[in-house]
PDB file of C-alpha atoms in Angstrom:
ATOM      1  CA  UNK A 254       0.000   0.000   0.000  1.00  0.00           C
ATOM      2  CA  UNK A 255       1.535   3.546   1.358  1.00  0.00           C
ATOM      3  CA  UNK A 256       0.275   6.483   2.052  1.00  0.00           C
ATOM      4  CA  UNK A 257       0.418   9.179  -0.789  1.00  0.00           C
ATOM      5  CA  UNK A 258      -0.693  12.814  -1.158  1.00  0.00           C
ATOM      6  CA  UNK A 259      -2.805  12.749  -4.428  1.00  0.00           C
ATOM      7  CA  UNK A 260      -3.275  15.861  -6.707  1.00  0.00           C
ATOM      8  CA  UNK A 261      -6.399  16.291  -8.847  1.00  0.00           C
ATOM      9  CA  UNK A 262      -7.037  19.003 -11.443  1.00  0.00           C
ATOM     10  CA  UNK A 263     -10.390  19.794 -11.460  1.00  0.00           C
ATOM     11  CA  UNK A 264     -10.332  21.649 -15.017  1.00  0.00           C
ATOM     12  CA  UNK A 265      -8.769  18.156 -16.690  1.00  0.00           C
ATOM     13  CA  UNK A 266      -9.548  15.484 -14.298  1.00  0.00           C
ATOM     14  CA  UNK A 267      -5.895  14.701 -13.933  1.00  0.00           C
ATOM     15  CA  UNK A 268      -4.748  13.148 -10.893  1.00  0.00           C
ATOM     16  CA  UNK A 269      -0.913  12.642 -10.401  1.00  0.00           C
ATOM     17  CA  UNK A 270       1.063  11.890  -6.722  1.00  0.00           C
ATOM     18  CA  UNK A 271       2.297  14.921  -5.194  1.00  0.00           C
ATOM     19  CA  UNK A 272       4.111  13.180  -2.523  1.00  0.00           C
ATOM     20  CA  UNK A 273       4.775  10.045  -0.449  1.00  0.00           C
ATOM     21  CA  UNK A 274       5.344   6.579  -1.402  1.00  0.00           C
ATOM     22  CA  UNK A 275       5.492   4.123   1.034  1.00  0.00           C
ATOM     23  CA  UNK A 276       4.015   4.382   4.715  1.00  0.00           C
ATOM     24  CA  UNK A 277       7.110   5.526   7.638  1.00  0.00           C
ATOM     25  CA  UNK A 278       7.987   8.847   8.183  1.00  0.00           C
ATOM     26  CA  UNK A 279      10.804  10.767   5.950  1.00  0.00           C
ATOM     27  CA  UNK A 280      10.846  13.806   4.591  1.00  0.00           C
ATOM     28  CA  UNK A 281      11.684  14.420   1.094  1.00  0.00           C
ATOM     29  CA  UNK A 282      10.901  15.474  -2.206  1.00  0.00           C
ATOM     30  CA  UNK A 283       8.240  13.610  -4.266  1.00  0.00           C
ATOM     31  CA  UNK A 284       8.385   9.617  -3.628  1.00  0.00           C
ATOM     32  CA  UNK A 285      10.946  10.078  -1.372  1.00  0.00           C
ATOM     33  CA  UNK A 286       8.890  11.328   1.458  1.00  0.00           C
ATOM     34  CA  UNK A 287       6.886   8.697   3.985  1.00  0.00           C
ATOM     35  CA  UNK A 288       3.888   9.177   5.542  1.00  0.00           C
ATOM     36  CA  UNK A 289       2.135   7.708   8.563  1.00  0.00           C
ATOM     37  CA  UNK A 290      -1.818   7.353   8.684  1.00  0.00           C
ATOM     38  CA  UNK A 291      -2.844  10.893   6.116  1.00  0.00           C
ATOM     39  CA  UNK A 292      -6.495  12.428   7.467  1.00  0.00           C
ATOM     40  CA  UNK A 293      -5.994  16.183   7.378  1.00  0.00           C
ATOM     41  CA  UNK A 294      -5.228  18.344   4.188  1.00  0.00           C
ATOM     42  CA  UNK A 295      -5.747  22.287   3.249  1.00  0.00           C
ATOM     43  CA  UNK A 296      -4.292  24.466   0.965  1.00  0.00           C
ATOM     44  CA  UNK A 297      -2.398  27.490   1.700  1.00  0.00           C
ATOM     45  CA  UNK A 298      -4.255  30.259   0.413  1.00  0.00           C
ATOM     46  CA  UNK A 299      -1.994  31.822  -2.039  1.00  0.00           C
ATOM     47  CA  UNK A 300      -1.989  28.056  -3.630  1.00  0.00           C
ATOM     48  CA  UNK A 301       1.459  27.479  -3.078  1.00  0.00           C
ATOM     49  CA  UNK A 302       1.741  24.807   0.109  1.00  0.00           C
ATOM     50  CA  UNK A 303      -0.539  21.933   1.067  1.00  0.00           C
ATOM     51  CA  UNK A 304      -0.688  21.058   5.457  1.00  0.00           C
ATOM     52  CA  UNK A 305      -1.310  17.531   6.478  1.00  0.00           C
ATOM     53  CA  UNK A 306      -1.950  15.612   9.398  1.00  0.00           C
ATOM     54  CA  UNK A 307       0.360  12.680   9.773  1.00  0.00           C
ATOM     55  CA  UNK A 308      -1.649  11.356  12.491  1.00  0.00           C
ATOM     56  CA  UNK A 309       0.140   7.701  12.163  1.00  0.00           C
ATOM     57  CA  UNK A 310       3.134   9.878  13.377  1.00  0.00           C
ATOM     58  CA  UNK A 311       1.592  12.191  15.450  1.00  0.00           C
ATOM     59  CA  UNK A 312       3.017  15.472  13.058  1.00  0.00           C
ATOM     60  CA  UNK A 313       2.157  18.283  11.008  1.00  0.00           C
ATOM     61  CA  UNK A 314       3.948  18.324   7.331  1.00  0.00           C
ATOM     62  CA  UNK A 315       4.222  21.079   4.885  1.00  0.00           C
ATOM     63  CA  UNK A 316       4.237  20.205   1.012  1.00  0.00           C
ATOM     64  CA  UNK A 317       5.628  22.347  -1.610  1.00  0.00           C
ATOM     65  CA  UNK A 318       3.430  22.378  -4.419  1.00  0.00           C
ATOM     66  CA  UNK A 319       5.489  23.324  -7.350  1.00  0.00           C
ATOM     67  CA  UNK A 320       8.687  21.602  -6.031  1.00  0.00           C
ATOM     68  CA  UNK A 321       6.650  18.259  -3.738  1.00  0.00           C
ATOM     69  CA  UNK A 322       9.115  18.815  -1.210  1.00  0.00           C
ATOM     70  CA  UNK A 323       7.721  17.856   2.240  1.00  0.00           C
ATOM     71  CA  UNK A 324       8.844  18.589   5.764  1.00  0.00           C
ATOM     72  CA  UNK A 325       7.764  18.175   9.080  1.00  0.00           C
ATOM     73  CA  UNK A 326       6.376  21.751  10.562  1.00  0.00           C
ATOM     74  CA  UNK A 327       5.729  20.038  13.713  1.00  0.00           C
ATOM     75  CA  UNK A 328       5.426  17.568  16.193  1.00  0.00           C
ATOM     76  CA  UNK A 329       7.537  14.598  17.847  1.00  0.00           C
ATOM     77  CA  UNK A 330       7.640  11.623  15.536  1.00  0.00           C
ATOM     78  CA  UNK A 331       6.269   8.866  17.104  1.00  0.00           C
ATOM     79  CA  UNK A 332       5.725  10.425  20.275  1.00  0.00           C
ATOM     80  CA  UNK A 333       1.682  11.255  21.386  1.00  0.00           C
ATOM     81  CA  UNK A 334       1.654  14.589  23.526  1.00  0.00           C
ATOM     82  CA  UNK A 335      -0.087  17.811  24.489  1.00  0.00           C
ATOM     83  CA  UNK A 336       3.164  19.926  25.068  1.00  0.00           C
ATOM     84  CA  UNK A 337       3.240  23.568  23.137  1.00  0.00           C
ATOM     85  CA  UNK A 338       6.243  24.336  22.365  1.00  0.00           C
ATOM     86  CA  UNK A 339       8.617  24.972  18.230  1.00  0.00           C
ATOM     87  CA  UNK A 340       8.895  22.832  16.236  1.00  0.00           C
ATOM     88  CA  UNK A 341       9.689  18.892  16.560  1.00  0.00           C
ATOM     89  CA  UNK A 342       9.759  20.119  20.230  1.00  0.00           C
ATOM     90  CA  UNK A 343       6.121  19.986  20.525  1.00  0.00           C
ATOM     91  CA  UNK A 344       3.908  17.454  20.130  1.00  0.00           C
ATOM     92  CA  UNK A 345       0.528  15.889  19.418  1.00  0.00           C
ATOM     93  CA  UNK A 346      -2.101  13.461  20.263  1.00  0.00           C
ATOM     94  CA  UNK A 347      -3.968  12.702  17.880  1.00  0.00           C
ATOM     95  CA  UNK A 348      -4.078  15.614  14.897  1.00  0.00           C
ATOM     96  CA  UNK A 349      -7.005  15.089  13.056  1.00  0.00           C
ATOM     97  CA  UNK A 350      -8.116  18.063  10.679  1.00  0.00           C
ATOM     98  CA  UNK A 351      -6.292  20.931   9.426  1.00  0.00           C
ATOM     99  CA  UNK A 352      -7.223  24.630   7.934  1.00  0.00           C
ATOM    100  CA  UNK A 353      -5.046  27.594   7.125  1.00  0.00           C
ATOM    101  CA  UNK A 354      -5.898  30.719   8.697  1.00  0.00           C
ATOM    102  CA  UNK A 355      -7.477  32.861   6.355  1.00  0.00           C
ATOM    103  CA  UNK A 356      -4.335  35.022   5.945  1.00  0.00           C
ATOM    104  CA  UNK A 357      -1.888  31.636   5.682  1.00  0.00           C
ATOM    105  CA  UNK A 358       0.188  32.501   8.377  1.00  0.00           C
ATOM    106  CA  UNK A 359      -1.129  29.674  10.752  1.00  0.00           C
ATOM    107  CA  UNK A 360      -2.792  26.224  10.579  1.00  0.00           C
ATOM    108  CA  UNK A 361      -5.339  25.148  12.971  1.00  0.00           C
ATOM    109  CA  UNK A 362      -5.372  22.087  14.025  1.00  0.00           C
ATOM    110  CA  UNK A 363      -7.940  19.717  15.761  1.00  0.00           C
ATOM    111  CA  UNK A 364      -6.168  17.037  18.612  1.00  0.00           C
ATOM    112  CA  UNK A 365      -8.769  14.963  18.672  1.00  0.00           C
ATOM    113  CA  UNK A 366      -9.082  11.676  20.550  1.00  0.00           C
ATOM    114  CA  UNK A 367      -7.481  12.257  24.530  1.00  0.00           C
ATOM    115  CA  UNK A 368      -6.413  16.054  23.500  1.00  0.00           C
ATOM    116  CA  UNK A 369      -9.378  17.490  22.862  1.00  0.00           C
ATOM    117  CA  UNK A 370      -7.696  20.708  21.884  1.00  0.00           C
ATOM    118  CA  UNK A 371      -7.515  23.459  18.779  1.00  0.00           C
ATOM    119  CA  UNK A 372      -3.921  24.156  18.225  1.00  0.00           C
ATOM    120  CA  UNK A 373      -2.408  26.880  15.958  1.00  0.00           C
ATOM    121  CA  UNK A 374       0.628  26.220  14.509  1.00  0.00           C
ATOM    122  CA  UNK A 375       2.456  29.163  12.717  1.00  0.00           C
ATOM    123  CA  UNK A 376       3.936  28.212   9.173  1.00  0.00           C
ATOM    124  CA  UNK A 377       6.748  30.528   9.467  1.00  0.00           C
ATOM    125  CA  UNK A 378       8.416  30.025  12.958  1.00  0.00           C
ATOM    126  CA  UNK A 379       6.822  26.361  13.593  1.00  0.00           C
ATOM    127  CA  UNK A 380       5.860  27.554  17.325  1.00  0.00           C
ATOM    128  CA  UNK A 381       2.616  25.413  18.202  1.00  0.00           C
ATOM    129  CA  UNK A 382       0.092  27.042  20.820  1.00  0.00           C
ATOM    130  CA  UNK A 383      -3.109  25.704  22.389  1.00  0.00           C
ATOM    131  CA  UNK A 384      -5.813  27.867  21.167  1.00  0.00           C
ATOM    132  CA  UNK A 385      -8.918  26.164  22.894  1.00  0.00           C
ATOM    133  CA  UNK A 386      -9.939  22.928  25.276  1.00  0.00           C
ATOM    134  CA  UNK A 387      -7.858  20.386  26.898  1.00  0.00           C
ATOM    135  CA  UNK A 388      -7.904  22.061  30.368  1.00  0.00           C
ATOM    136  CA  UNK A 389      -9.291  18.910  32.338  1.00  0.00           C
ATOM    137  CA  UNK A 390      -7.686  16.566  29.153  1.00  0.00           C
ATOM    138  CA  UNK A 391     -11.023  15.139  29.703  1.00  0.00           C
ATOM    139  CA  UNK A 392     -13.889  15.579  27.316  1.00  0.00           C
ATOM    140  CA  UNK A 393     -16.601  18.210  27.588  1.00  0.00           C
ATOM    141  CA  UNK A 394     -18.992  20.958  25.636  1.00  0.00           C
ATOM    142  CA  UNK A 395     -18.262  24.418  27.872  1.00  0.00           C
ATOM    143  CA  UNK A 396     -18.543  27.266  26.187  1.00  0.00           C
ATOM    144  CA  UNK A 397     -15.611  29.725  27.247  1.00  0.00           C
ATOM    145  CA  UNK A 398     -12.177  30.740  26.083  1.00  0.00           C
ATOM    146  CA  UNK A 399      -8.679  29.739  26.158  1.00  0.00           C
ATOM    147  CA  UNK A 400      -8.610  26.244  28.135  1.00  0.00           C
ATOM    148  CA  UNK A 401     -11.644  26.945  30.127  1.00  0.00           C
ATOM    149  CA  UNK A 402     -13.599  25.820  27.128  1.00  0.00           C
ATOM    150  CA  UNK A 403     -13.903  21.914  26.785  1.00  0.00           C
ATOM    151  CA  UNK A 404     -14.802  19.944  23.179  1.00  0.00           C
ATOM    152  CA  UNK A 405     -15.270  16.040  23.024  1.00  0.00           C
ATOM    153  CA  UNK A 406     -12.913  15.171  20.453  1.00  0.00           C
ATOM    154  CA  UNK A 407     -13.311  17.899  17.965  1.00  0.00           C
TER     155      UNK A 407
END
């Protein structure tokens, strides 16, 4: 099998691999990269950078479209956390979904399962902050801000 970043072209129908190959974890241009388990994709939006969860890895990985170079933005490979922090310093639980920010400096990110956290991870300096939930770590639906406010797996 393996786990593959897939490119269609709406206008043709075209579909072509942007990235990835077989499943692991390396980053790399084109083929040479490895995923984990894929579930989370956006596009930048100036068009030029795809985000993905690697949740099989527990990561965040940035794709360059016109080159298919892909690197890790964030996140301890192989290691399941909550901790904030830059970079491969910080890690995740269980990063589910994924959306630039409407001016593409930031992605948010949903730590689903355990977390129960939105994280923000900026593009540019890789530093990965808690936006909402995960105060308890437990699951809940409080309405509130910062870590006051409690999600069940969003």
């Amino acid at each position: 099998a393996g786990a593959k970043v897939r490119m269609l072209v709406l206008a043709t129908g075209s579909v072509t691999t942007l990235a990835g190959s077989t499943n692991g974890w390396a980053d790399g241009v084109g083929a040479a990269a490895q995923f984990g388990v894929l579930n989370g994709i956006d596009i930048s939006p100036d068009g030029t950078q795809a985000a993905v969860t690697d949740v099989g890895n527990y990561v965040i990985r940035t794709i360059d479209i016109n080159n298919q170079d892909v690197r890790t933005l964030a996140g301890t490979v192989g290691s399941a956390g909550t901790t904030d922090d830059t970079g491969l310093a910080a890690s995740f639980q269980d990063p589910l979904f994924i959306q630039y920010t409407l001016d593409g400096r930031s992605v948010l990110v949903t730590d689903h399962d355990l977390s129960h956290r939105i994280r923000a991870v900026d593009v540019q300096t890789a530093v990965v902050t808690t936006v909402a939930g995960g105060g308890a770590g437990s699951p809940g639906y409080t309405d509130s801000s910062g870590s006051s406010a409690l999600f069940n797996g969003p």
